[in-house]
């Protein structure tokens, strides 16, 4: 006569819990490594960054602001419409 109830090993549930724990641990380790990389990134003070930005804007000619830099020669202006040099247009 067969036994009315079978004894389950319960290994499947235990394996699922273990794999979920491994997944959580792996995610936490990845997050930890990303945070360490972020912490090692070089930092500068805001005042230094703003002074660098101001110097760049004062020393770099911006062709889109002629009121500040004056009129630009058409040959120097990268935004000026280009004059066609030939007789043919390739499409």
Short mmCIF file of C-alpha atoms in Angstrom, two decimals:
data_model
loop_
_atom_site.label_atom_id
_atom_site.label_comp_id
_atom_site.label_asym_id
_atom_site.label_seq_id
_atom_site.Cartn_x
_atom_site.Cartn_y
_atom_site.Cartn_z
CA UNK A 1 0.00 0.00 0.00
CA UNK A 2 1.45 3.38 -1.03
CA UNK A 3 2.05 6.01 1.58
CA UNK A 4 -0.78 8.56 1.66
CA UNK A 5 1.60 11.49 1.91
CA UNK A 6 5.00 12.02 0.41
CA UNK A 7 7.73 13.71 2.36
CA UNK A 8 9.06 16.69 0.45
CA UNK A 9 12.67 17.60 0.62
CA UNK A 10 11.91 21.32 0.33
CA UNK A 11 15.15 21.90 -1.58
CA UNK A 12 13.49 23.85 -4.38
CA UNK A 13 12.23 26.61 -2.09
CA UNK A 14 15.55 26.72 -0.32
CA UNK A 15 17.41 27.03 -3.63
CA UNK A 16 15.14 29.90 -4.75
CA UNK A 17 15.76 31.77 -1.51
CA UNK A 18 19.49 31.20 -1.86
CA UNK A 19 19.52 32.43 -5.48
CA UNK A 20 17.53 35.54 -4.50
CA UNK A 21 20.01 36.22 -1.71
CA UNK A 22 22.89 35.79 -4.17
CA UNK A 23 21.21 38.17 -6.60
CA UNK A 24 20.71 40.80 -3.90
CA UNK A 25 24.32 40.42 -2.78
CA UNK A 26 25.58 40.81 -6.36
CA UNK A 27 23.48 43.95 -6.86
CA UNK A 28 24.74 45.45 -3.61
CA UNK A 29 28.33 44.69 -4.57
CA UNK A 30 27.83 46.36 -7.98
CA UNK A 31 26.28 49.41 -6.32
CA UNK A 32 29.15 49.53 -3.84
CA UNK A 33 31.74 49.44 -6.63
CA UNK A 34 29.94 52.23 -8.55
CA UNK A 35 29.85 54.36 -5.42
CA UNK A 36 33.57 53.77 -4.83
CA UNK A 37 34.31 54.84 -8.42
CA UNK A 38 32.22 57.97 -7.90
CA UNK A 39 34.10 58.73 -4.68
CA UNK A 40 37.48 58.43 -6.45
CA UNK A 41 36.47 60.86 -9.21
CA UNK A 42 38.55 64.07 -9.00
CA UNK A 43 36.67 67.08 -7.66
CA UNK A 44 37.23 70.81 -7.98
CA UNK A 45 35.69 73.65 -6.06
CA UNK A 46 32.73 75.48 -7.57
CA UNK A 47 34.63 78.77 -7.44
CA UNK A 48 37.48 77.25 -9.49
CA UNK A 49 35.05 75.79 -12.04
CA UNK A 50 33.19 79.08 -12.40
CA UNK A 51 36.44 81.05 -12.84
CA UNK A 52 37.56 78.59 -15.49
CA UNK A 53 34.23 78.95 -17.30
CA UNK A 54 34.42 82.77 -17.14
CA UNK A 55 37.97 82.75 -18.54
CA UNK A 56 36.93 80.43 -21.36
CA UNK A 57 33.98 82.65 -22.29
CA UNK A 58 36.15 85.78 -22.23
CA UNK A 59 38.94 84.26 -24.32
CA UNK A 60 36.94 82.23 -26.82
CA UNK A 61 35.36 84.13 -29.70
CA UNK A 62 31.70 83.29 -30.19
CA UNK A 63 30.52 84.05 -33.72
CA UNK A 64 26.88 83.87 -32.64
CA UNK A 65 27.25 87.00 -30.44
CA UNK A 66 28.40 89.79 -32.80
CA UNK A 67 27.25 92.49 -30.37
CA UNK A 68 30.03 91.44 -28.00
CA UNK A 69 32.78 90.45 -30.45
CA UNK A 70 31.96 92.70 -33.40
CA UNK A 71 31.29 91.69 -36.96
CA UNK A 72 33.16 88.65 -38.18
CA UNK A 73 34.76 88.27 -41.60
CA UNK A 74 32.71 85.87 -43.72
CA UNK A 75 35.77 83.70 -44.34
CA UNK A 76 36.28 83.17 -40.59
CA UNK A 77 32.61 82.61 -39.72
CA UNK A 78 31.80 78.88 -39.69
CA UNK A 79 28.06 79.67 -39.55
CA UNK A 80 27.99 81.89 -42.63
CA UNK A 81 26.29 80.44 -45.72
CA UNK A 82 28.89 78.93 -48.00
CA UNK A 83 29.30 80.37 -51.48
CA UNK A 84 29.01 77.79 -54.25
CA UNK A 85 32.42 77.40 -55.86
CA UNK A 86 31.50 75.34 -58.89
CA UNK A 87 28.93 75.19 -61.62
CA UNK A 88 27.47 71.83 -60.62
CA UNK A 89 25.51 70.59 -57.66
CA UNK A 90 25.71 66.94 -56.66
CA UNK A 91 22.57 65.53 -55.17
#
